[in-house]
Amino acid sequence: MREDGRVALVTGGSRGIGRAIALRLAAAGHQVAVNYVANEDAAIETVTAVKTAGGTASAVQGDVGDEASVQALIDQVSDTLGAVEILVNNAGITRDDLLMRMKPEAWDAVIQTNLKSVYLCSRAVLRGMLRAKWGRIINISSVAGVYGNPGQANYAAAKAGVIGFTQSLAKEIGSRGITVNAVAPGFIETDMTAALGEDAAAAAVQQITLGRLGRPEEVASAVGYLASADASYITGQTIVVDGGLAI
């Protein structure tokens, strides 16, 4: 179902889950800004896919873990498409290692990209949403942030922080017509899970109730729902999309 067209920003939108989210929001009639930090070719591929499907999109470069860069990309989106009304904080990286071997720079990089970016981007769009008395902020967490995962103390800490941030901000701004929710994917078919290798992926599938990895489009569907009018009475929640991994 198509919605009234709004301006949506998807951070880390050039590949995988981010690309699927961009396509899903565009299919709902929204204008989508596809953020990327380095892979311009992939971002352009996403924009082309949106346009081929009849939607509107543009690529915007920016490091969402850096305050000045975030303000510059928000300004660019505003100048190109208009004020951001739907923000999807999707950008994320991994730097996995056992804690005893984890370097401080690996900890800092994951916290900056996966958690600080959520703070920076949300704060940057908030003034416009408060003025409009409408907005959707959707943060991509992870089942690792709910249940933890060995070798991912930095990643799990950041993703758990995203859930706490989601709940806190939802309480702060709910009276202004702005909802804040999170989606926590499990094992999804992306470059990140491909890096696990066949044996690790097979072991993961054995733990999943539905017996398969998820698809990026299935995460995007949850995001599309939370961005829609149908979810106008839902805020501060985390939707787990994991095929039954955690039950």
PDB file of C-alpha atoms in Angstrom:
ATOM      1  CA  MET A   1       0.000   0.000   0.000  1.00  0.00           C
ATOM      2  CA  ARG A   2       1.380   3.406  -0.968  1.00  0.00           C
ATOM      3  CA  GLU A   3       1.569   6.114   1.655  1.00  0.00           C
ATOM      4  CA  ASP A   4       1.628   9.875   1.228  1.00  0.00           C
ATOM      5  CA  GLY A   5       5.161  10.509   0.007  1.00  0.00           C
ATOM      6  CA  ARG A   6       7.573  11.546   2.744  1.00  0.00           C
ATOM      7  CA  VAL A   7      11.312  12.108   2.803  1.00  0.00           C
ATOM      8  CA  ALA A   8      13.226   9.120   4.177  1.00  0.00           C
ATOM      9  CA  LEU A   9      16.921   8.798   4.990  1.00  0.00           C
ATOM     10  CA  VAL A  10      18.471   5.328   5.212  1.00  0.00           C
ATOM     11  CA  THR A  11      21.980   5.312   6.645  1.00  0.00           C
ATOM     12  CA  GLY A  12      24.229   2.577   5.304  1.00  0.00           C
ATOM     13  CA  GLY A  13      21.697   2.188   2.536  1.00  0.00           C
ATOM     14  CA  SER A  14      23.921   1.070  -0.316  1.00  0.00           C
ATOM     15  CA  ARG A  15      23.863  -2.716   0.227  1.00  0.00           C
ATOM     16  CA  GLY A  16      22.182  -5.609   2.008  1.00  0.00           C
ATOM     17  CA  ILE A  17      19.504  -4.714   4.527  1.00  0.00           C
ATOM     18  CA  GLY A  18      19.910  -0.998   3.844  1.00  0.00           C
ATOM     19  CA  ARG A  19      19.271  -1.453   0.134  1.00  0.00           C
ATOM     20  CA  ALA A  20      16.187  -3.581   0.809  1.00  0.00           C
ATOM     21  CA  ILE A  21      14.874  -0.911   3.189  1.00  0.00           C
ATOM     22  CA  ALA A  22      15.414   1.826   0.616  1.00  0.00           C
ATOM     23  CA  LEU A  23      13.490  -0.174  -1.989  1.00  0.00           C
ATOM     24  CA  ARG A  24      10.683  -0.945   0.465  1.00  0.00           C
ATOM     25  CA  LEU A  25      10.229   2.697   1.498  1.00  0.00           C
ATOM     26  CA  ALA A  26      10.354   3.861  -2.120  1.00  0.00           C
ATOM     27  CA  ALA A  27       7.696   1.289  -3.024  1.00  0.00           C
ATOM     28  CA  ALA A  28       5.499   2.891  -0.355  1.00  0.00           C
ATOM     29  CA  GLY A  29       5.796   6.201  -2.177  1.00  0.00           C
ATOM     30  CA  HIS A  30       8.516   7.868  -0.126  1.00  0.00           C
ATOM     31  CA  GLN A  31      11.489   9.809  -1.503  1.00  0.00           C
ATOM     32  CA  VAL A  32      14.593   8.033  -0.259  1.00  0.00           C
ATOM     33  CA  ALA A  33      18.051   9.391   0.468  1.00  0.00           C
ATOM     34  CA  VAL A  34      20.545   6.518   0.347  1.00  0.00           C
ATOM     35  CA  ASN A  35      23.498   7.252   2.602  1.00  0.00           C
ATOM     36  CA  TYR A  36      26.915   5.680   2.054  1.00  0.00           C
ATOM     37  CA  VAL A  37      30.360   6.354   3.447  1.00  0.00           C
ATOM     38  CA  ALA A  38      32.729   4.957   0.795  1.00  0.00           C
ATOM     39  CA  ASN A  39      31.050   2.643  -1.726  1.00  0.00           C
ATOM     40  CA  GLU A  40      29.546   5.158  -4.129  1.00  0.00           C
ATOM     41  CA  ASP A  41      29.045   2.543  -6.866  1.00  0.00           C
ATOM     42  CA  ALA A  42      26.855   0.405  -4.588  1.00  0.00           C
ATOM     43  CA  ALA A  43      24.840   3.454  -3.524  1.00  0.00           C
ATOM     44  CA  ILE A  44      24.253   4.396  -7.151  1.00  0.00           C
ATOM     45  CA  GLU A  45      23.130   0.810  -7.847  1.00  0.00           C
ATOM     46  CA  THR A  46      20.551   1.160  -5.075  1.00  0.00           C
ATOM     47  CA  VAL A  47      19.347   4.512  -6.400  1.00  0.00           C
ATOM     48  CA  THR A  48      19.102   3.044  -9.900  1.00  0.00           C
ATOM     49  CA  ALA A  49      17.084   0.076  -8.592  1.00  0.00           C
ATOM     50  CA  VAL A  50      14.679   2.462  -6.859  1.00  0.00           C
ATOM     51  CA  LYS A  51      14.248   4.577  -9.963  1.00  0.00           C
ATOM     52  CA  THR A  52      13.829   1.518 -12.182  1.00  0.00           C
ATOM     53  CA  ALA A  53      10.966   0.445  -9.917  1.00  0.00           C
ATOM     54  CA  GLY A  54       9.366   3.854 -10.366  1.00  0.00           C
ATOM     55  CA  GLY A  55      10.527   5.453  -7.125  1.00  0.00           C
ATOM     56  CA  THR A  56      12.531   8.543  -6.197  1.00  0.00           C
ATOM     57  CA  ALA A  57      15.969   8.341  -4.607  1.00  0.00           C
ATOM     58  CA  SER A  58      19.323  10.059  -4.382  1.00  0.00           C
ATOM     59  CA  ALA A  59      22.705   9.048  -2.972  1.00  0.00           C
ATOM     60  CA  VAL A  60      24.254  11.081  -0.142  1.00  0.00           C
ATOM     61  CA  GLN A  61      27.786  10.525   1.092  1.00  0.00           C
ATOM     62  CA  GLY A  62      28.662  10.951   4.734  1.00  0.00           C
ATOM     63  CA  ASP A  63      30.295   9.307   7.745  1.00  0.00           C
ATOM     64  CA  VAL A  64      27.392   8.995  10.184  1.00  0.00           C
ATOM     65  CA  GLY A  65      29.774   8.558  13.100  1.00  0.00           C
ATOM     66  CA  ASP A  66      31.136  12.089  12.611  1.00  0.00           C
ATOM     67  CA  GLU A  67      29.115  15.100  13.777  1.00  0.00           C
ATOM     68  CA  ALA A  68      30.154  17.547  11.052  1.00  0.00           C
ATOM     69  CA  SER A  69      29.628  14.933   8.347  1.00  0.00           C
ATOM     70  CA  VAL A  70      26.141  14.127   9.664  1.00  0.00           C
ATOM     71  CA  GLN A  71      25.087  17.773   9.613  1.00  0.00           C
ATOM     72  CA  ALA A  72      26.416  18.141   6.065  1.00  0.00           C
ATOM     73  CA  LEU A  73      24.497  15.109   4.798  1.00  0.00           C
ATOM     74  CA  ILE A  74      21.274  16.198   6.547  1.00  0.00           C
ATOM     75  CA  ASP A  75      21.638  19.627   4.928  1.00  0.00           C
ATOM     76  CA  GLN A  76      22.184  17.963   1.549  1.00  0.00           C
ATOM     77  CA  VAL A  77      19.062  15.822   1.913  1.00  0.00           C
ATOM     78  CA  SER A  78      17.031  18.860   2.969  1.00  0.00           C
ATOM     79  CA  ASP A  79      18.248  20.839  -0.036  1.00  0.00           C
ATOM     80  CA  THR A  80      17.623  17.961  -2.466  1.00  0.00           C
ATOM     81  CA  LEU A  81      14.447  16.279  -1.198  1.00  0.00           C
ATOM     82  CA  GLY A  82      13.224  18.234   1.829  1.00  0.00           C
ATOM     83  CA  ALA A  83      13.287  17.799   5.588  1.00  0.00           C
ATOM     84  CA  VAL A  84      13.839  14.225   6.773  1.00  0.00           C
ATOM     85  CA  GLU A  85      10.562  12.777   8.065  1.00  0.00           C
ATOM     86  CA  ILE A  86      11.553   9.100   8.257  1.00  0.00           C
ATOM     87  CA  LEU A  87      15.003   8.211   9.578  1.00  0.00           C
ATOM     88  CA  VAL A  88      16.298   4.652   9.432  1.00  0.00           C
ATOM     89  CA  ASN A  89      19.538   4.282  11.389  1.00  0.00           C
ATOM     90  CA  ASN A  90      20.906   1.213   9.647  1.00  0.00           C
ATOM     91  CA  ALA A  91      24.657   1.857   9.287  1.00  0.00           C
ATOM     92  CA  GLY A  92      26.719  -0.776  11.049  1.00  0.00           C
ATOM     93  CA  ILE A  93      30.058  -2.579  11.076  1.00  0.00           C
ATOM     94  CA  THR A  94      31.640  -5.509  12.910  1.00  0.00           C
ATOM     95  CA  ARG A  95      35.130  -5.874  14.351  1.00  0.00           C
ATOM     96  CA  ASP A  96      34.765  -9.275  16.028  1.00  0.00           C
ATOM     97  CA  ASP A  97      37.247 -10.730  18.491  1.00  0.00           C
ATOM     98  CA  LEU A  98      37.362 -12.240  21.955  1.00  0.00           C
ATOM     99  CA  LEU A  99      37.510  -9.481  24.541  1.00  0.00           C
ATOM    100  CA  MET A 100      40.998 -10.415  25.732  1.00  0.00           C
ATOM    101  CA  ARG A 101      42.281  -9.807  22.196  1.00  0.00           C
ATOM    102  CA  MET A 102      40.037  -6.886  21.264  1.00  0.00           C
ATOM    103  CA  LYS A 103      41.966  -3.714  20.490  1.00  0.00           C
ATOM    104  CA  PRO A 104      40.612  -0.380  21.755  1.00  0.00           C
ATOM    105  CA  GLU A 105      40.336   0.849  18.174  1.00  0.00           C
ATOM    106  CA  ALA A 106      38.056  -2.114  17.317  1.00  0.00           C
ATOM    107  CA  TRP A 107      35.833  -1.243  20.273  1.00  0.00           C
ATOM    108  CA  ASP A 108      35.753   2.465  19.387  1.00  0.00           C
ATOM    109  CA  ALA A 109      35.047   1.925  15.683  1.00  0.00           C
ATOM    110  CA  VAL A 110      32.010  -0.283  16.354  1.00  0.00           C
ATOM    111  CA  ILE A 111      30.585   1.994  19.056  1.00  0.00           C
ATOM    112  CA  GLN A 112      31.045   5.050  16.836  1.00  0.00           C
ATOM    113  CA  THR A 113      29.449   3.594  13.719  1.00  0.00           C
ATOM    114  CA  ASN A 114      26.746   1.458  15.334  1.00  0.00           C
ATOM    115  CA  LEU A 115      25.700   3.581  18.319  1.00  0.00           C
ATOM    116  CA  LYS A 116      27.068   7.126  18.176  1.00  0.00           C
ATOM    117  CA  SER A 117      25.668   7.458  14.646  1.00  0.00           C
ATOM    118  CA  VAL A 118      22.167   6.756  15.975  1.00  0.00           C
ATOM    119  CA  TYR A 119      22.534   9.617  18.442  1.00  0.00           C
ATOM    120  CA  LEU A 120      24.022  12.011  15.875  1.00  0.00           C
ATOM    121  CA  CYS A 121      21.525  11.340  13.095  1.00  0.00           C
ATOM    122  CA  SER A 122      18.483  11.297  15.374  1.00  0.00           C
ATOM    123  CA  ARG A 123      19.485  14.581  16.984  1.00  0.00           C
ATOM    124  CA  ALA A 124      20.134  16.163  13.591  1.00  0.00           C
ATOM    125  CA  VAL A 125      16.618  15.431  12.254  1.00  0.00           C
ATOM    126  CA  LEU A 126      14.731  15.948  15.497  1.00  0.00           C
ATOM    127  CA  ARG A 127      14.189  19.691  15.275  1.00  0.00           C
ATOM    128  CA  GLY A 128      12.351  19.360  11.960  1.00  0.00           C
ATOM    129  CA  MET A 129      10.229  16.474  13.222  1.00  0.00           C
ATOM    130  CA  LEU A 130       9.308  18.397  16.377  1.00  0.00           C
ATOM    131  CA  ARG A 131       8.334  21.381  14.270  1.00  0.00           C
ATOM    132  CA  ALA A 132       6.168  19.193  12.013  1.00  0.00           C
ATOM    133  CA  LYS A 133       4.774  17.228  14.977  1.00  0.00           C
ATOM    134  CA  TRP A 134       5.332  14.051  12.952  1.00  0.00           C
ATOM    135  CA  GLY A 135       8.216  11.683  12.447  1.00  0.00           C
ATOM    136  CA  ARG A 136       9.419   8.114  12.343  1.00  0.00           C
ATOM    137  CA  ILE A 137      12.804   7.043  13.702  1.00  0.00           C
ATOM    138  CA  ILE A 138      13.601   3.371  13.164  1.00  0.00           C
ATOM    139  CA  ASN A 139      16.849   1.978  14.521  1.00  0.00           C
ATOM    140  CA  ILE A 140      18.385  -1.279  13.332  1.00  0.00           C
ATOM    141  CA  SER A 141      19.613  -3.236  16.351  1.00  0.00           C
ATOM    142  CA  SER A 142      20.396  -6.985  16.396  1.00  0.00           C
ATOM    143  CA  VAL A 143      19.557 -10.137  18.317  1.00  0.00           C
ATOM    144  CA  ALA A 144      23.145  -9.831  19.557  1.00  0.00           C
ATOM    145  CA  GLY A 145      22.009  -6.713  21.390  1.00  0.00           C
ATOM    146  CA  VAL A 146      19.224  -8.664  23.071  1.00  0.00           C
ATOM    147  CA  TYR A 147      21.019 -11.904  23.976  1.00  0.00           C
ATOM    148  CA  GLY A 148      24.730 -11.222  23.434  1.00  0.00           C
ATOM    149  CA  ASN A 149      27.149 -13.223  21.314  1.00  0.00           C
ATOM    150  CA  PRO A 150      30.668 -14.472  22.107  1.00  0.00           C
ATOM    151  CA  GLY A 151      33.352 -12.602  20.221  1.00  0.00           C
ATOM    152  CA  GLN A 152      31.055  -9.624  19.717  1.00  0.00           C
ATOM    153  CA  ALA A 153      31.207  -7.704  23.000  1.00  0.00           C
ATOM    154  CA  ASN A 154      31.629  -4.420  21.115  1.00  0.00           C
ATOM    155  CA  TYR A 155      28.854  -5.158  18.599  1.00  0.00           C
ATOM    156  CA  ALA A 156      26.442  -6.491  21.239  1.00  0.00           C
ATOM    157  CA  ALA A 157      27.103  -3.515  23.509  1.00  0.00           C
ATOM    158  CA  ALA A 158      26.402  -1.076  20.674  1.00  0.00           C
ATOM    159  CA  LYS A 159      23.238  -2.865  19.575  1.00  0.00           C
ATOM    160  CA  ALA A 160      21.970  -3.156  23.160  1.00  0.00           C
ATOM    161  CA  GLY A 161      22.654   0.554  23.479  1.00  0.00           C
ATOM    162  CA  VAL A 162      20.501   1.159  20.419  1.00  0.00           C
ATOM    163  CA  ILE A 163      17.550  -0.521  22.163  1.00  0.00           C
ATOM    164  CA  GLY A 164      18.012   1.572  25.303  1.00  0.00           C
ATOM    165  CA  PHE A 165      18.332   4.711  23.189  1.00  0.00           C
ATOM    166  CA  THR A 166      15.147   3.785  21.312  1.00  0.00           C
ATOM    167  CA  GLN A 167      13.128   3.399  24.485  1.00  0.00           C
ATOM    168  CA  SER A 168      14.468   6.592  26.060  1.00  0.00           C
ATOM    169  CA  LEU A 169      13.928   8.790  23.009  1.00  0.00           C
ATOM    170  CA  ALA A 170      10.452   7.338  22.472  1.00  0.00           C
ATOM    171  CA  LYS A 171       9.504   8.541  25.968  1.00  0.00           C
ATOM    172  CA  GLU A 172      11.016  11.973  25.355  1.00  0.00           C
ATOM    173  CA  ILE A 173       9.185  12.813  22.134  1.00  0.00           C
ATOM    174  CA  GLY A 174       6.099  10.623  21.959  1.00  0.00           C
ATOM    175  CA  SER A 175       3.789  13.500  22.859  1.00  0.00           C
ATOM    176  CA  ARG A 176       4.934  15.317  19.712  1.00  0.00           C
ATOM    177  CA  GLY A 177       3.653  12.724  17.259  1.00  0.00           C
ATOM    178  CA  ILE A 178       7.035  11.083  16.670  1.00  0.00           C
ATOM    179  CA  THR A 179       7.504   7.337  17.079  1.00  0.00           C
ATOM    180  CA  VAL A 180      10.840   5.676  17.779  1.00  0.00           C
ATOM    181  CA  ASN A 181      11.217   1.931  17.318  1.00  0.00           C
ATOM    182  CA  ALA A 182      13.887  -0.668  16.658  1.00  0.00           C
ATOM    183  CA  VAL A 183      14.198  -3.768  14.507  1.00  0.00           C
ATOM    184  CA  ALA A 184      16.550  -6.533  15.659  1.00  0.00           C
ATOM    185  CA  PRO A 185      17.518  -8.896  12.823  1.00  0.00           C
ATOM    186  CA  GLY A 186      18.977 -12.338  13.383  1.00  0.00           C
ATOM    187  CA  PHE A 187      21.051 -14.124  10.730  1.00  0.00           C
ATOM    188  CA  ILE A 188      20.196 -12.445   7.428  1.00  0.00           C
ATOM    189  CA  GLU A 189      21.657 -13.203   3.987  1.00  0.00           C
ATOM    190  CA  THR A 190      24.087 -10.295   3.636  1.00  0.00           C
ATOM    191  CA  ASP A 191      27.800  -9.737   3.055  1.00  0.00           C
ATOM    192  CA  MET A 192      28.214  -9.803   6.839  1.00  0.00           C
ATOM    193  CA  THR A 193      26.827 -13.321   7.196  1.00  0.00           C
ATOM    194  CA  ALA A 194      28.559 -14.469   4.024  1.00  0.00           C
ATOM    195  CA  ALA A 195      31.842 -13.699   5.765  1.00  0.00           C
ATOM    196  CA  LEU A 196      31.002 -16.369   8.377  1.00  0.00           C
ATOM    197  CA  GLY A 197      31.808 -19.167   5.946  1.00  0.00           C
ATOM    198  CA  GLU A 198      29.719 -22.202   5.013  1.00  0.00           C
ATOM    199  CA  ASP A 199      30.312 -24.188   8.206  1.00  0.00           C
ATOM    200  CA  ALA A 200      29.394 -21.304  10.514  1.00  0.00           C
ATOM    201  CA  ALA A 201      26.339 -20.464   8.418  1.00  0.00           C
ATOM    202  CA  ALA A 202      25.183 -24.095   8.537  1.00  0.00           C
ATOM    203  CA  ALA A 203      25.629 -24.137  12.309  1.00  0.00           C
ATOM    204  CA  ALA A 204      23.574 -20.945  12.565  1.00  0.00           C
ATOM    205  CA  VAL A 205      20.758 -22.418  10.488  1.00  0.00           C
ATOM    206  CA  GLN A 206      20.552 -25.369  12.883  1.00  0.00           C
ATOM    207  CA  GLN A 207      19.682 -22.924  15.677  1.00  0.00           C
ATOM    208  CA  ILE A 208      16.938 -21.153  13.703  1.00  0.00           C
ATOM    209  CA  THR A 209      13.401 -22.457  14.241  1.00  0.00           C
ATOM    210  CA  LEU A 210      12.387 -21.781  10.628  1.00  0.00           C
ATOM    211  CA  GLY A 211      15.489 -23.609   9.378  1.00  0.00           C
ATOM    212  CA  ARG A 212      16.912 -20.922   7.097  1.00  0.00           C
ATOM    213  CA  LEU A 213      18.625 -17.560   7.035  1.00  0.00           C
ATOM    214  CA  GLY A 214      16.429 -14.518   6.704  1.00  0.00           C
ATOM    215  CA  ARG A 215      16.243 -12.275   3.652  1.00  0.00           C
ATOM    216  CA  PRO A 216      16.957  -8.535   3.719  1.00  0.00           C
ATOM    217  CA  GLU A 217      13.457  -7.952   2.357  1.00  0.00           C
ATOM    218  CA  GLU A 218      11.982  -9.545   5.473  1.00  0.00           C
ATOM    219  CA  VAL A 219      13.753  -7.011   7.682  1.00  0.00           C
ATOM    220  CA  ALA A 220      12.706  -4.246   5.301  1.00  0.00           C
ATOM    221  CA  SER A 221       9.069  -5.286   5.659  1.00  0.00           C
ATOM    222  CA  ALA A 222       9.243  -4.704   9.413  1.00  0.00           C
ATOM    223  CA  VAL A 223      10.812  -1.293   8.826  1.00  0.00           C
ATOM    224  CA  GLY A 224       8.178  -0.449   6.227  1.00  0.00           C
ATOM    225  CA  TYR A 225       5.445  -1.323   8.690  1.00  0.00           C
ATOM    226  CA  LEU A 226       6.938   0.825  11.459  1.00  0.00           C
ATOM    227  CA  ALA A 227       7.227   3.741   9.035  1.00  0.00           C
ATOM    228  CA  SER A 228       3.597   3.420   7.970  1.00  0.00           C
ATOM    229  CA  ALA A 229       0.369   4.892   9.298  1.00  0.00           C
ATOM    230  CA  ASP A 230      -0.593   1.391  10.449  1.00  0.00           C
ATOM    231  CA  ALA A 231       2.095   1.636  13.170  1.00  0.00           C
ATOM    232  CA  SER A 232       1.111   5.086  14.446  1.00  0.00           C
ATOM    233  CA  TYR A 233       0.337   3.718  17.953  1.00  0.00           C
ATOM    234  CA  ILE A 234       3.565   1.753  18.320  1.00  0.00           C
ATOM    235  CA  THR A 235       6.622   3.331  19.906  1.00  0.00           C
ATOM    236  CA  GLY A 236       9.572   2.292  22.045  1.00  0.00           C
ATOM    237  CA  GLN A 237       9.359  -1.279  20.773  1.00  0.00           C
ATOM    238  CA  THR A 238      11.893  -3.714  19.333  1.00  0.00           C
ATOM    239  CA  ILE A 239      10.669  -6.098  16.651  1.00  0.00           C
ATOM    240  CA  VAL A 240      12.881  -9.180  16.470  1.00  0.00           C
ATOM    241  CA  VAL A 241      13.190 -10.627  12.951  1.00  0.00           C
ATOM    242  CA  ASP A 242      15.178 -13.797  13.511  1.00  0.00           C
ATOM    243  CA  GLY A 243      13.156 -16.790  12.295  1.00  0.00           C
ATOM    244  CA  GLY A 244      12.776 -18.012  15.862  1.00  0.00           C
ATOM    245  CA  LEU A 245      16.517 -18.047  16.623  1.00  0.00           C
ATOM    246  CA  ALA A 246      16.087 -16.705  20.144  1.00  0.00           C
ATOM    247  CA  ILE A 247      13.016 -18.609  21.354  1.00  0.00           C
TER     248      ILE A 247
END
